[in-house]
Amino acid sequence: MVKKKRPTLQDIADRVGATKMTVSRCLRGGNNVSEHMRERIFAEAEALGYIPNRAPDLLSKSTSHAIGVLLPSLTNQVFADVIKGIESVTEPAGYHLMLAHYGYSREVEERSLASLLSYNVDGVILSESQHTDRTLRMLGTAGVPTVEIMDTHTTPFEQAVG
């Protein structure tokens, strides 16, 4: 299966007769684009099915507007309710969740955390308080807010809610 080429800012710019920078500025909410051009840019973006590429923002701003959530089970209804509760706070604040399932394996949790941190998540929510040494080192190095949920009996890495 061949991956389709996603429409780019340049594709929109070519269709509306503007520069790529003007299209980028407009789509990011810049006010220094005429109303007529703004309407044309948004119409072309919609017609092409344009999906913004967040990679440049991740590199330049070091923020993802994403929270990594590591869950030990996807079949336990408790965790579905936990996700709904987290989203009730994160979504209105402009954050999206990146979920990882680790099946109660500390080694899988470690690999999943490494993957989430590679996406430059702005925070991490962990479902348990027992972690590998490497997991704890990664959390310390990443320096993002970390919350452990479900277990409030042991000393948390940073903070706990249960």
mmCIF file of N, CA, C and O in Angstrom, residues 74-135:
data_model
loop_
_atom_site.group_PDB
_atom_site.id
_atom_site.type_symbol
_atom_site.label_atom_id
_atom_site.label_comp_id
_atom_site.label_asym_id
_atom_site.label_seq_id
_atom_site.Cartn_x
_atom_site.Cartn_y
_atom_site.Cartn_z
ATOM 1 N N LEU A 74 -6.672 -2.078 28.976
ATOM 2 C CA LEU A 74 -7.690 -1.399 28.178
ATOM 3 C C LEU A 74 -9.049 -2.076 28.311
ATOM 4 O O LEU A 74 -10.036 -1.572 27.794
ATOM 5 N N THR A 75 -9.098 -3.194 29.005
ATOM 6 C CA THR A 75 -10.362 -3.909 29.159
ATOM 7 C C THR A 75 -11.041 -3.618 30.489
ATOM 8 O O THR A 75 -12.223 -3.897 30.646
ATOM 9 N N ASN A 76 -10.327 -3.065 31.443
ATOM 10 C CA ASN A 76 -10.888 -2.730 32.739
ATOM 11 C C ASN A 76 -11.642 -1.405 32.626
ATOM 12 O O ASN A 76 -11.059 -0.372 32.290
ATOM 13 N N GLN A 77 -12.935 -1.418 32.918
ATOM 14 C CA GLN A 77 -13.788 -0.233 32.786
ATOM 15 C C GLN A 77 -13.279 0.949 33.609
ATOM 16 O O GLN A 77 -13.487 2.099 33.247
ATOM 17 N N VAL A 78 -12.594 0.669 34.699
ATOM 18 C CA VAL A 78 -12.054 1.741 35.532
ATOM 19 C C VAL A 78 -11.177 2.667 34.693
ATOM 20 O O VAL A 78 -11.245 3.888 34.817
ATOM 21 N N PHE A 79 -10.351 2.093 33.814
ATOM 22 C CA PHE A 79 -9.444 2.914 33.029
ATOM 23 C C PHE A 79 -10.170 3.712 31.952
ATOM 24 O O PHE A 79 -9.736 4.817 31.598
ATOM 25 N N ALA A 80 -11.280 3.202 31.448
ATOM 26 C CA ALA A 80 -12.087 3.987 30.514
ATOM 27 C C ALA A 80 -12.639 5.219 31.223
ATOM 28 O O ALA A 80 -12.624 6.337 30.675
ATOM 29 N N ASP A 81 -13.084 5.042 32.453
ATOM 30 C CA ASP A 81 -13.578 6.176 33.236
ATOM 31 C C ASP A 81 -12.451 7.156 33.572
ATOM 32 O O ASP A 81 -12.653 8.370 33.574
ATOM 33 N N VAL A 82 -11.263 6.626 33.841
ATOM 34 C CA VAL A 82 -10.110 7.474 34.126
ATOM 35 C C VAL A 82 -9.797 8.343 32.905
ATOM 36 O O VAL A 82 -9.576 9.555 33.018
ATOM 37 N N ILE A 83 -9.788 7.736 31.724
ATOM 38 C CA ILE A 83 -9.508 8.492 30.499
ATOM 39 C C ILE A 83 -10.552 9.586 30.299
ATOM 40 O O ILE A 83 -10.211 10.732 29.973
ATOM 41 N N LYS A 84 -11.829 9.251 30.494
ATOM 42 C CA LYS A 84 -12.880 10.261 30.358
ATOM 43 C C LYS A 84 -12.662 11.401 31.340
ATOM 44 O O LYS A 84 -12.832 12.574 30.996
ATOM 45 N N GLY A 85 -12.269 11.086 32.557
ATOM 46 C CA GLY A 85 -12.012 12.117 33.561
ATOM 47 C C GLY A 85 -10.835 12.998 33.185
ATOM 48 O O GLY A 85 -10.890 14.227 33.315
ATOM 49 N N ILE A 86 -9.771 12.391 32.707
ATOM 50 C CA ILE A 86 -8.595 13.162 32.286
ATOM 51 C C ILE A 86 -8.960 14.078 31.126
ATOM 52 O O ILE A 86 -8.635 15.268 31.123
ATOM 53 N N GLU A 87 -9.666 13.524 30.138
ATOM 54 C CA GLU A 87 -10.054 14.329 28.969
ATOM 55 C C GLU A 87 -10.985 15.475 29.336
ATOM 56 O O GLU A 87 -10.975 16.510 28.670
ATOM 57 N N SER A 88 -11.783 15.311 30.381
ATOM 58 C CA SER A 88 -12.695 16.387 30.768
ATOM 59 C C SER A 88 -11.929 17.630 31.218
ATOM 60 O O SER A 88 -12.459 18.736 31.192
ATOM 61 N N VAL A 89 -10.677 17.439 31.611
ATOM 62 C CA VAL A 89 -9.830 18.557 32.028
ATOM 63 C C VAL A 89 -8.878 18.974 30.907
ATOM 64 O O VAL A 89 -8.695 20.160 30.648
ATOM 65 N N THR A 90 -8.267 18.009 30.235
ATOM 66 C CA THR A 90 -7.242 18.337 29.240
ATOM 67 C C THR A 90 -7.821 18.921 27.959
ATOM 68 O O THR A 90 -7.242 19.849 27.395
ATOM 69 N N GLU A 91 -8.936 18.395 27.505
ATOM 70 C CA GLU A 91 -9.497 18.845 26.222
ATOM 71 C C GLU A 91 -9.871 20.324 26.251
ATOM 72 O O GLU A 91 -9.475 21.072 25.350
ATOM 73 N N PRO A 92 -10.604 20.812 27.263
ATOM 74 C CA PRO A 92 -10.906 22.248 27.294
ATOM 75 C C PRO A 92 -9.655 23.125 27.410
ATOM 76 O O PRO A 92 -9.661 24.285 26.996
ATOM 77 N N ALA A 93 -8.578 22.570 27.932
ATOM 78 C CA ALA A 93 -7.327 23.322 28.071
ATOM 79 C C ALA A 93 -6.479 23.250 26.800
ATOM 80 O O ALA A 93 -5.383 23.797 26.764
ATOM 81 N N GLY A 94 -6.966 22.560 25.760
ATOM 82 C CA GLY A 94 -6.242 22.492 24.498
ATOM 83 C C GLY A 94 -5.207 21.390 24.415
ATOM 84 O O GLY A 94 -4.320 21.432 23.566
ATOM 85 N N TYR A 95 -5.305 20.397 25.281
ATOM 86 C CA TYR A 95 -4.357 19.276 25.268
ATOM 87 C C TYR A 95 -5.035 18.012 24.762
ATOM 88 O O TYR A 95 -6.216 17.793 25.006
ATOM 89 N N HIS A 96 -4.266 17.190 24.071
ATOM 90 C CA HIS A 96 -4.737 15.905 23.582
ATOM 91 C C HIS A 96 -4.000 14.810 24.341
ATOM 92 O O HIS A 96 -2.902 15.025 24.845
ATOM 93 N N LEU A 97 -4.616 13.649 24.393
ATOM 94 C CA LEU A 97 -3.994 12.521 25.085
ATOM 95 C C LEU A 97 -3.313 11.600 24.086
ATOM 96 O O LEU A 97 -3.827 11.353 23.001
ATOM 97 N N MET A 98 -2.149 11.126 24.469
ATOM 98 C CA MET A 98 -1.468 10.061 23.742
ATOM 99 C C MET A 98 -1.447 8.871 24.687
ATOM 100 O O MET A 98 -0.840 8.936 25.761
ATOM 101 N N LEU A 99 -2.150 7.823 24.312
ATOM 102 C CA LEU A 99 -2.298 6.657 25.182
ATOM 103 C C LEU A 99 -1.309 5.563 24.830
ATOM 104 O O LEU A 99 -1.025 5.329 23.657
ATOM 105 N N ALA A 100 -0.827 4.898 25.858
ATOM 106 C CA ALA A 100 0.017 3.722 25.680
ATOM 107 C C ALA A 100 -0.452 2.650 26.652
ATOM 108 O O ALA A 100 -0.740 2.929 27.809
ATOM 109 N N HIS A 101 -0.537 1.431 26.168
ATOM 110 C CA HIS A 101 -0.966 0.281 26.960
ATOM 111 C C HIS A 101 0.254 -0.586 27.239
ATOM 112 O O HIS A 101 1.040 -0.859 26.339
ATOM 113 N N TYR A 102 0.435 -0.998 28.503
ATOM 114 C CA TYR A 102 1.630 -1.784 28.814
ATOM 115 C C TYR A 102 1.343 -3.118 29.493
ATOM 116 O O TYR A 102 2.279 -3.847 29.851
ATOM 117 N N GLY A 103 0.095 -3.482 29.659
ATOM 118 C CA GLY A 103 -0.253 -4.819 30.145
ATOM 119 C C GLY A 103 0.408 -5.228 31.451
ATOM 120 O O GLY A 103 0.765 -6.388 31.620
ATOM 121 N N TYR A 104 0.579 -4.286 32.371
ATOM 122 C CA TYR A 104 1.171 -4.522 33.687
ATOM 123 C C TYR A 104 2.637 -4.963 33.628
ATOM 124 O O TYR A 104 3.161 -5.499 34.591
ATOM 125 N N SER A 105 3.301 -4.754 32.506
ATOM 126 C CA SER A 105 4.720 -5.108 32.372
ATOM 127 C C SER A 105 5.569 -3.846 32.543
ATOM 128 O O SER A 105 5.411 -2.884 31.783
ATOM 129 N N ARG A 106 6.443 -3.858 33.528
ATOM 130 C CA ARG A 106 7.296 -2.683 33.762
ATOM 131 C C ARG A 106 8.234 -2.424 32.582
ATOM 132 O O ARG A 106 8.553 -1.282 32.271
ATOM 133 N N GLU A 107 8.667 -3.479 31.906
ATOM 134 C CA GLU A 107 9.557 -3.319 30.761
ATOM 135 C C GLU A 107 8.807 -2.686 29.588
ATOM 136 O O GLU A 107 9.349 -1.828 28.887
ATOM 137 N N VAL A 108 7.561 -3.104 29.374
ATOM 138 C CA VAL A 108 6.767 -2.499 28.304
ATOM 139 C C VAL A 108 6.433 -1.050 28.673
ATOM 140 O O VAL A 108 6.458 -0.160 27.823
ATOM 141 N N GLU A 109 6.147 -0.800 29.950
ATOM 142 C CA GLU A 109 5.903 0.570 30.399
ATOM 143 C C GLU A 109 7.117 1.444 30.075
ATOM 144 O O GLU A 109 6.989 2.561 29.586
ATOM 145 N N GLU A 110 8.304 0.927 30.341
ATOM 146 C CA GLU A 110 9.548 1.659 30.081
ATOM 147 C C GLU A 110 9.669 2.016 28.595
ATOM 148 O O GLU A 110 9.957 3.154 28.236
ATOM 149 N N ARG A 111 9.439 1.040 27.720
ATOM 150 C CA ARG A 111 9.517 1.295 26.267
ATOM 151 C C ARG A 111 8.438 2.269 25.815
ATOM 152 O O ARG A 111 8.682 3.161 24.997
ATOM 153 N N SER A 112 7.238 2.117 26.369
ATOM 154 C CA SER A 112 6.134 3.008 26.007
ATOM 155 C C SER A 112 6.406 4.437 26.461
ATOM 156 O O SER A 112 6.117 5.399 25.740
ATOM 157 N N LEU A 113 6.967 4.587 27.647
ATOM 158 C CA LEU A 113 7.307 5.922 28.135
ATOM 159 C C LEU A 113 8.353 6.564 27.233
ATOM 160 O O LEU A 113 8.236 7.737 26.875
ATOM 161 N N ALA A 114 9.364 5.801 26.843
ATOM 162 C CA ALA A 114 10.392 6.335 25.941
ATOM 163 C C ALA A 114 9.761 6.828 24.647
ATOM 164 O O ALA A 114 10.105 7.901 24.134
ATOM 165 N N SER A 115 8.816 6.066 24.133
ATOM 166 C CA SER A 115 8.139 6.465 22.899
ATOM 167 C C SER A 115 7.333 7.744 23.103
ATOM 168 O O SER A 115 7.425 8.683 22.303
ATOM 169 N N LEU A 116 6.559 7.815 24.183
ATOM 170 C CA LEU A 116 5.772 9.021 24.451
ATOM 171 C C LEU A 116 6.663 10.242 24.629
ATOM 172 O O LEU A 116 6.380 11.316 24.097
ATOM 173 N N LEU A 117 7.750 10.083 25.362
ATOM 174 C CA LEU A 117 8.648 11.213 25.585
ATOM 175 C C LEU A 117 9.313 11.660 24.290
ATOM 176 O O LEU A 117 9.637 12.832 24.130
ATOM 177 N N SER A 118 9.480 10.741 23.340
ATOM 178 C CA SER A 118 10.085 11.115 22.057
ATOM 179 C C SER A 118 9.177 12.051 21.263
ATOM 180 O O SER A 118 9.639 12.756 20.372
ATOM 181 N N TYR A 119 7.892 12.067 21.597
ATOM 182 C CA TYR A 119 6.944 12.994 20.962
ATOM 183 C C TYR A 119 6.858 14.310 21.724
ATOM 184 O O TYR A 119 5.992 15.138 21.451
ATOM 185 N N ASN A 120 7.731 14.474 22.694
ATOM 186 C CA ASN A 120 7.823 15.736 23.435
ATOM 187 C C ASN A 120 6.521 16.072 24.175
ATOM 188 O O ASN A 120 6.088 17.228 24.191
ATOM 189 N N VAL A 121 5.896 15.061 24.784
ATOM 190 C CA VAL A 121 4.668 15.307 25.536
ATOM 191 C C VAL A 121 4.940 16.329 26.634
ATOM 192 O O VAL A 121 6.058 16.442 27.137
ATOM 193 N N ASP A 122 3.915 17.078 26.988
ATOM 194 C CA ASP A 122 4.055 18.143 27.984
ATOM 195 C C ASP A 122 3.842 17.645 29.413
ATOM 196 O O ASP A 122 4.040 18.404 30.359
ATOM 197 N N GLY A 123 3.439 16.413 29.579
ATOM 198 C CA GLY A 123 3.227 15.825 30.893
ATOM 199 C C GLY A 123 2.981 14.339 30.739
ATOM 200 O O GLY A 123 2.705 13.855 29.640
ATOM 201 N N VAL A 124 3.078 13.609 31.857
ATOM 202 C CA VAL A 124 2.888 12.166 31.837
ATOM 203 C C VAL A 124 1.991 11.774 33.004
ATOM 204 O O VAL A 124 2.157 12.275 34.125
ATOM 205 N N ILE A 125 1.054 10.874 32.729
ATOM 206 C CA ILE A 125 0.217 10.291 33.777
ATOM 207 C C ILE A 125 0.482 8.785 33.769
ATOM 208 O O ILE A 125 0.318 8.122 32.740
ATOM 209 N N LEU A 126 0.917 8.281 34.912
ATOM 210 C CA LEU A 126 1.234 6.869 35.065
ATOM 211 C C LEU A 126 0.190 6.216 35.966
ATOM 212 O O LEU A 126 -0.277 6.836 36.914
ATOM 213 N N SER A 127 -0.126 4.961 35.700
ATOM 214 C CA SER A 127 -1.196 4.295 36.440
ATOM 215 C C SER A 127 -0.721 3.506 37.644
ATOM 216 O O SER A 127 -1.530 2.936 38.351
ATOM 217 N N GLU A 128 0.550 3.431 37.864
ATOM 218 C CA GLU A 128 1.074 2.701 39.012
ATOM 219 C C GLU A 128 2.258 3.471 39.575
ATOM 220 O O GLU A 128 2.735 4.431 38.970
ATOM 221 N N SER A 129 2.746 3.015 40.708
ATOM 222 C CA SER A 129 3.865 3.720 41.334
ATOM 223 C C SER A 129 5.150 2.898 41.355
ATOM 224 O O SER A 129 6.162 3.366 41.851
ATOM 225 N N GLN A 130 5.134 1.691 40.826
ATOM 226 C CA GLN A 130 6.327 0.854 40.761
ATOM 227 C C GLN A 130 6.878 0.915 39.339
ATOM 228 O O GLN A 130 6.184 0.550 38.386
ATOM 229 N N HIS A 131 8.122 1.403 39.187
ATOM 230 C CA HIS A 131 8.708 1.605 37.859
ATOM 231 C C HIS A 131 10.149 1.117 37.846
ATOM 232 O O HIS A 131 10.796 1.032 38.890
ATOM 233 N N THR A 132 10.659 0.852 36.654
ATOM 234 C CA THR A 132 12.065 0.470 36.525
ATOM 235 C C THR A 132 12.945 1.690 36.811
ATOM 236 O O THR A 132 12.495 2.838 36.734
ATOM 237 N N ASP A 133 14.199 1.433 37.105
ATOM 238 C CA ASP A 133 15.151 2.528 37.328
ATOM 239 C C ASP A 133 15.265 3.396 36.076
ATOM 240 O O ASP A 133 15.352 4.616 36.173
ATOM 241 N N ARG A 134 15.266 2.759 34.911
ATOM 242 C CA ARG A 134 15.372 3.528 33.670
ATOM 243 C C ARG A 134 14.157 4.428 33.480
ATOM 244 O O ARG A 134 14.290 5.573 33.039
ATOM 245 N N THR A 135 12.966 3.932 33.800
ATOM 246 C CA THR A 135 11.759 4.756 33.706
ATOM 247 C C THR A 135 11.907 5.992 34.587
ATOM 248 O O THR A 135 11.626 7.117 34.151
#
